[in-house]
Coordinates of C-alpha atoms in Angstrom, one line a residue:
X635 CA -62.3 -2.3 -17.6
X636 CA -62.5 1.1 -19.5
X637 CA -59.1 1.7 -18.1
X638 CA -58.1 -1.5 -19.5
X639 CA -59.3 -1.1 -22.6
X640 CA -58.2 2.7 -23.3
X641 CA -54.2 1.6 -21.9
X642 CA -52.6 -1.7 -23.1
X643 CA -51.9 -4.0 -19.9
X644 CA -49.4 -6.3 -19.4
X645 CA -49.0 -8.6 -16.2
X646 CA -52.6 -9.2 -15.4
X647 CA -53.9 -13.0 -16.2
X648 CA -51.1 -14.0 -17.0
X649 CA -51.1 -16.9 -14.2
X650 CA -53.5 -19.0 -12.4
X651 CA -53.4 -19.2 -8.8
X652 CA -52.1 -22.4 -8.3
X653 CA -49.4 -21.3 -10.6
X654 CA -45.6 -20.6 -9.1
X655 CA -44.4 -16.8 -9.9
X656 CA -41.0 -15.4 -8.4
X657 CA -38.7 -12.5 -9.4
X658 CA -36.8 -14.7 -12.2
X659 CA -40.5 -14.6 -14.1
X660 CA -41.2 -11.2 -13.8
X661 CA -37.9 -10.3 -15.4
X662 CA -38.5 -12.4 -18.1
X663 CA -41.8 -10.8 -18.7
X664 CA -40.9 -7.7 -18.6
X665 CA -37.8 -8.6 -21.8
X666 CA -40.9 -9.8 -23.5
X667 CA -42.6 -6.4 -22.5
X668 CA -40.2 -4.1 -23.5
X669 CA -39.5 -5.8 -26.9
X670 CA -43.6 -5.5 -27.5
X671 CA -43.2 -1.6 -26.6
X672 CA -40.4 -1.0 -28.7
X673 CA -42.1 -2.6 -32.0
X674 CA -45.5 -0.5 -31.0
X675 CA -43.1 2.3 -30.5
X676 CA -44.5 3.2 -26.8
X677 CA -43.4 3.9 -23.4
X678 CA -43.5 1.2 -20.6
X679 CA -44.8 2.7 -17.3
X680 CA -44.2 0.0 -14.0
X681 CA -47.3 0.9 -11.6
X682 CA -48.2 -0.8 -8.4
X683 CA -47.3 -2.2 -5.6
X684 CA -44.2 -4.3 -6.9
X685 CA -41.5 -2.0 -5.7
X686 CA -39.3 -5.2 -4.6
X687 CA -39.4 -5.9 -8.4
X688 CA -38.6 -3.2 -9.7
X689 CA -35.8 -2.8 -7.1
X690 CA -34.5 -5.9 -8.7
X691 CA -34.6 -4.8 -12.1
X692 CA -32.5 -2.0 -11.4
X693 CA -29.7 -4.3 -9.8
X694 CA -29.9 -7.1 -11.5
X695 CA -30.0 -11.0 -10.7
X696 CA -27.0 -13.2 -10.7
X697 CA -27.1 -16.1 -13.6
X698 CA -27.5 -19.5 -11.6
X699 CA -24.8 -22.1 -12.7
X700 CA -26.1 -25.0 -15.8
X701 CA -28.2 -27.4 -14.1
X702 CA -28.4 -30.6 -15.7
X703 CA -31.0 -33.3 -15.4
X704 CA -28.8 -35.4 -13.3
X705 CA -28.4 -33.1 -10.6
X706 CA -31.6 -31.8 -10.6
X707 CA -32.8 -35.1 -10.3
X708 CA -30.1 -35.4 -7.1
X709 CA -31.2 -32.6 -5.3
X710 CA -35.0 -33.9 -5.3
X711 CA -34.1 -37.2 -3.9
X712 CA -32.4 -35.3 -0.9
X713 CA -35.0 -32.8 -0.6
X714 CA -37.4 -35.6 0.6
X715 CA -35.0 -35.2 4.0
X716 CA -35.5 -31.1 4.4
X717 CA -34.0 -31.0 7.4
X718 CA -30.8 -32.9 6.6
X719 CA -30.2 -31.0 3.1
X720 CA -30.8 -27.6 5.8
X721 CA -28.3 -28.6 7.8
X722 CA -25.4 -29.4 4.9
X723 CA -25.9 -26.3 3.7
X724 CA -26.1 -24.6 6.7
X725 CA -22.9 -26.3 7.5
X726 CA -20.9 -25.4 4.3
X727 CA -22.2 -21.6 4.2
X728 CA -23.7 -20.1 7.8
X729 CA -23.8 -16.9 5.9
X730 CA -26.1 -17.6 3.2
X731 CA -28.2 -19.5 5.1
X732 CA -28.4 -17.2 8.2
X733 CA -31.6 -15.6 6.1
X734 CA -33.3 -18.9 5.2
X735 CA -35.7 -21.0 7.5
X736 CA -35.5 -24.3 7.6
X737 CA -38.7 -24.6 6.5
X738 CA -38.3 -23.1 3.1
X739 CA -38.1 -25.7 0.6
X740 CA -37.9 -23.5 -2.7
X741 CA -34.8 -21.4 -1.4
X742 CA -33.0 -24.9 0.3
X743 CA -33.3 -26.4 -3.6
X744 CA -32.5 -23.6 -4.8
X745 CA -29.1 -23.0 -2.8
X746 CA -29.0 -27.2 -3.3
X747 CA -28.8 -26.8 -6.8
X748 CA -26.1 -24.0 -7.0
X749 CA -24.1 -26.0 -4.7
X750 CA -24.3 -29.2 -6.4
X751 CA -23.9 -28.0 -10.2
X752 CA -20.7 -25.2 -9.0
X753 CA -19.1 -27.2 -6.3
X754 CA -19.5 -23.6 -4.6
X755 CA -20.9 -22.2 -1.9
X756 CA -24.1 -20.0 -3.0
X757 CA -21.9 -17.1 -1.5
X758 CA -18.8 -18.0 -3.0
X759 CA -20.4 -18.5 -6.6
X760 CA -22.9 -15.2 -6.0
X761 CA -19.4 -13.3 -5.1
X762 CA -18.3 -15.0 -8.4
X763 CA -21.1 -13.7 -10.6
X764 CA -22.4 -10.6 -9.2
X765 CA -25.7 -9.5 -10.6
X766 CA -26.0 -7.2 -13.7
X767 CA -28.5 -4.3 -13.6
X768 CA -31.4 -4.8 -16.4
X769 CA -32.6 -1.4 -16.5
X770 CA -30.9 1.9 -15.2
X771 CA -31.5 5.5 -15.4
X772 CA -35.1 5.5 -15.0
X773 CA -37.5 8.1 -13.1
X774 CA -39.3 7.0 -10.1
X775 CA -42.4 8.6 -9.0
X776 CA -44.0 8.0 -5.6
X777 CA -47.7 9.1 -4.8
X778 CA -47.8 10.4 -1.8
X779 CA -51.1 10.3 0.2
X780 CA -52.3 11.6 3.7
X781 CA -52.1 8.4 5.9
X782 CA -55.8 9.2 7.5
X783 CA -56.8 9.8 3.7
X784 CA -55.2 6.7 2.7
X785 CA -57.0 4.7 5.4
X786 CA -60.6 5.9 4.5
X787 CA -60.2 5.0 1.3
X788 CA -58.6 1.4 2.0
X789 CA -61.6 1.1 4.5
X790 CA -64.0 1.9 1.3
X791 CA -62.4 -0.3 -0.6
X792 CA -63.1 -3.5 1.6
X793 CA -66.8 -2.5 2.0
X794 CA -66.8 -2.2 -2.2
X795 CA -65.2 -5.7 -2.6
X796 CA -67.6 -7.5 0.3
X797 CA -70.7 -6.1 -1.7
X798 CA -69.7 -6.9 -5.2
X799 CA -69.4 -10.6 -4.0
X800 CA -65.5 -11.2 -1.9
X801 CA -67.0 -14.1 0.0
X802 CA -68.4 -16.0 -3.1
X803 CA -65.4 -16.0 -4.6
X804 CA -63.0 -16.6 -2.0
X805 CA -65.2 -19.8 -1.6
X806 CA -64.7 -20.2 -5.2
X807 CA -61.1 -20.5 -5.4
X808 CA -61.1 -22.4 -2.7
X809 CA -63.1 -25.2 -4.0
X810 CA -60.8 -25.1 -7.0
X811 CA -57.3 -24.9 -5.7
X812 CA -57.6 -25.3 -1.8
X813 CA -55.3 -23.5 0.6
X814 CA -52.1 -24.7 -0.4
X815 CA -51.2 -22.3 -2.9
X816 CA -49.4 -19.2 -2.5
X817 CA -51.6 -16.9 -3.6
X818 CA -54.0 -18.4 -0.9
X819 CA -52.1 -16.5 1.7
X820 CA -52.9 -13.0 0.4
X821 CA -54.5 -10.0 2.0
X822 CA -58.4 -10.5 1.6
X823 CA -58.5 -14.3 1.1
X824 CA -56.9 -15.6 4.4
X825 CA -59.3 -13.4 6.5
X826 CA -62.3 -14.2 4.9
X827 CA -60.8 -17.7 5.0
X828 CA -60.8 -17.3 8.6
X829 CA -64.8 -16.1 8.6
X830 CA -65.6 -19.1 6.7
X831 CA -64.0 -21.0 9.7
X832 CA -65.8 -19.5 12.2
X833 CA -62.7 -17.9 13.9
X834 CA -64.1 -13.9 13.5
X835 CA -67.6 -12.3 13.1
X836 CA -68.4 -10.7 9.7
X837 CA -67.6 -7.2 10.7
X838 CA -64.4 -8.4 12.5
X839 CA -63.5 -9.7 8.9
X840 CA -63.9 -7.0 7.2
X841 CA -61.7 -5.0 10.1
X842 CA -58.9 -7.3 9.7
X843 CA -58.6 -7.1 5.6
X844 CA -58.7 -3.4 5.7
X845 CA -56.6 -3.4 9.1
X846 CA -54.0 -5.3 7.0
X847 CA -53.9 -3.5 4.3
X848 CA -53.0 -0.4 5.8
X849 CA -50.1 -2.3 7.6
X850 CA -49.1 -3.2 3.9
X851 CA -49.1 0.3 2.6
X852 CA -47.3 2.0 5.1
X853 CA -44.5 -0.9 4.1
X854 CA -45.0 -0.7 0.8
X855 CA -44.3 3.7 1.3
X856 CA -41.2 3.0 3.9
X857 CA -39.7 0.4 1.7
X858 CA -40.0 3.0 -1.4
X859 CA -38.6 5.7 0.5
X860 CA -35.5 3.6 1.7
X861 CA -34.7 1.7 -1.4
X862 CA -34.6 3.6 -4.3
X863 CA -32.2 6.6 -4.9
X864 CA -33.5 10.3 -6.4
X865 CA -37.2 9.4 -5.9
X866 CA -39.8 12.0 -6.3
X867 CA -42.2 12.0 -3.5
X868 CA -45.3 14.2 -4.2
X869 CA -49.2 14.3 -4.3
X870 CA -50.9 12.8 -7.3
X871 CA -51.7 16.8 -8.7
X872 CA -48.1 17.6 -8.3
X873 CA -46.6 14.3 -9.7
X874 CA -48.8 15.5 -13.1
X875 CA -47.0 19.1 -13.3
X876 CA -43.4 17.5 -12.5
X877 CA -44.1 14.6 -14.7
X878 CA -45.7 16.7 -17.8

C-alpha cells in the first residue's frame, strides 16, 4: 500500500472478477490514462507482466465494421448452434479460422459479426483496415534476473501468500462468483481450487502454484525478448544507471 499511495496507480480495481476484460478495454483505458497524465503533467510508466498489451499498443488494432442492433441480435440467435456458425466460417475463411477452436465462442461472434456487418471475410476486411499503431517510439526496459534467483523468490512468494490467508479467499471468490469466470482459471486459484477438491496434498499445492509460475515467467522473458525491437535487457542496478 505505501507504494500505492507514494505513486498514482492506474489499472488495479478497476474490474470485478466476473467481469469480461480483453485487449480492446485496455486500450481504451490507457486513452483515458494518458489524457489524466498529460493534465497532471506526468509521465506514464507500463509495468508488469502485460507484455502482449503493450505489444498491441505499439501496432495497433484494426476498427471492427458498425454493428447494428439487428445484426448483433442475428449473430446471437446462430450462436446458440456453435458448431454450425464454426463451420460457415471456417468454410468462407480457412485462414482466419485455422487459429480459432471450435470451442471459442467470443472469437466465433466476434469473426460472426465482422462477417455479417462487412459482407467480408475477417481476413479480407482486416487486409482492408490494417491496424494503426497507438503509441510509438517508446523505451522498453526488461529486468533481467538469474533464473535460480528468480525461482527462490517465486517459491517465497507462494509460502507468503498461503500464510497471509490464499485458501480463505480463493474459497471466498468462489462462493461469490463460482468457476465460470475467467479470472477463475488463473495461476494460484485453479491449484488451490484443485486442494479444495481433494485432487493434491497441501504441499503438492503449493508446488504446483509456484511450479507454474515459473513456467509463466520464463514465457513472459522469451516472449519479451522475441517481440519487441531495441529492448534493453539488464539487472535491476543497471537498468537504474541506463535509465537515470
Amino acid at each position: 500500500m505505501s507504494e500505492r499511495d507514494s505513486v498514482k496507480h492506474f489499472g488495479i480495481d478497476v474490474l470485478r472478477p466476473n467481469e469480461y476484460f480483453n485487449v480492446d478495454i485496455f486500450i481504451n483505458l490507457y486513452h483515458t490514462v494518458v489524457e489524466i497524465c498529460k493534465k497532471d503533467n506526468k509521465n506514464l510508466i507500463i509495468i508488469g507482466g502485460t507484455s502482449f498489451y503493450l505489444k498491441s499498443l505499439m501496432q495497433g488494432l484494426s476498427k471492427i465494421p458498425k454493428i447494428d442492433e439487428q445484426t448483433t441480435k442475428a449473430v446471437k440467435l446462430k450462436l446458440k448452434n456453435l458448431s454450425q456458425c464454426y463451420d460457415i466460417l471456417n468454410s468462407v475463411d480457412p485462414l482466419y479460422m485455422k487459429n480459432i477452436n471450435a470451442t471459442d465462442r467470443y472469437r466465433i461472434e466476434k469473426a460472426l459479426l465482422i462477417y455479417e456487418a462487412s459482407n467480408l471475410t475477417p481476413t479480407q476486411w482486416f487486409q482492408q483496415n490494417p491496424p494503426k499503431a497507438v503509441i510509438e517510439n517508446i523505451d522498453i526496459f526488461n529486468i533481467e534476473v538469474d533464473r535460480e534467483v528468480l525461482r527462490k523468490r517465486i517459491y517465497q512468494r507462494t509460502a507468503k501468500m498461503y500464510k497471509m490467508g490464499l485458501i480463505d479467499e480463493i474459497t471466498y471468490l468462489e462462493q461469490r462468483y463460482s468457476r465460470l469466470p475467467n479470472a477463475m482459471g488463473a495461476i494460484g486459484i485453479v491449484e488451490v481450487l484443485e486442494y479444495l477438491d481433494g485432487k493434491v496434498t497441501l504441499q503438492k499445492m503449493l508446488e504446483n502454484i509456484s511450479l507454474h509460475t515459473v513456467q509463466l515467467a520464463k514465457r513472459q522473458q522469451t516472449f519479451n525478448r522475441t517481440q519487441f525491437k531495441n529492448i534493453v535487457n539488464a539487472p535491476l542496478q543497471e537498468l537504474e544507471e541506463i535509465i537515470l
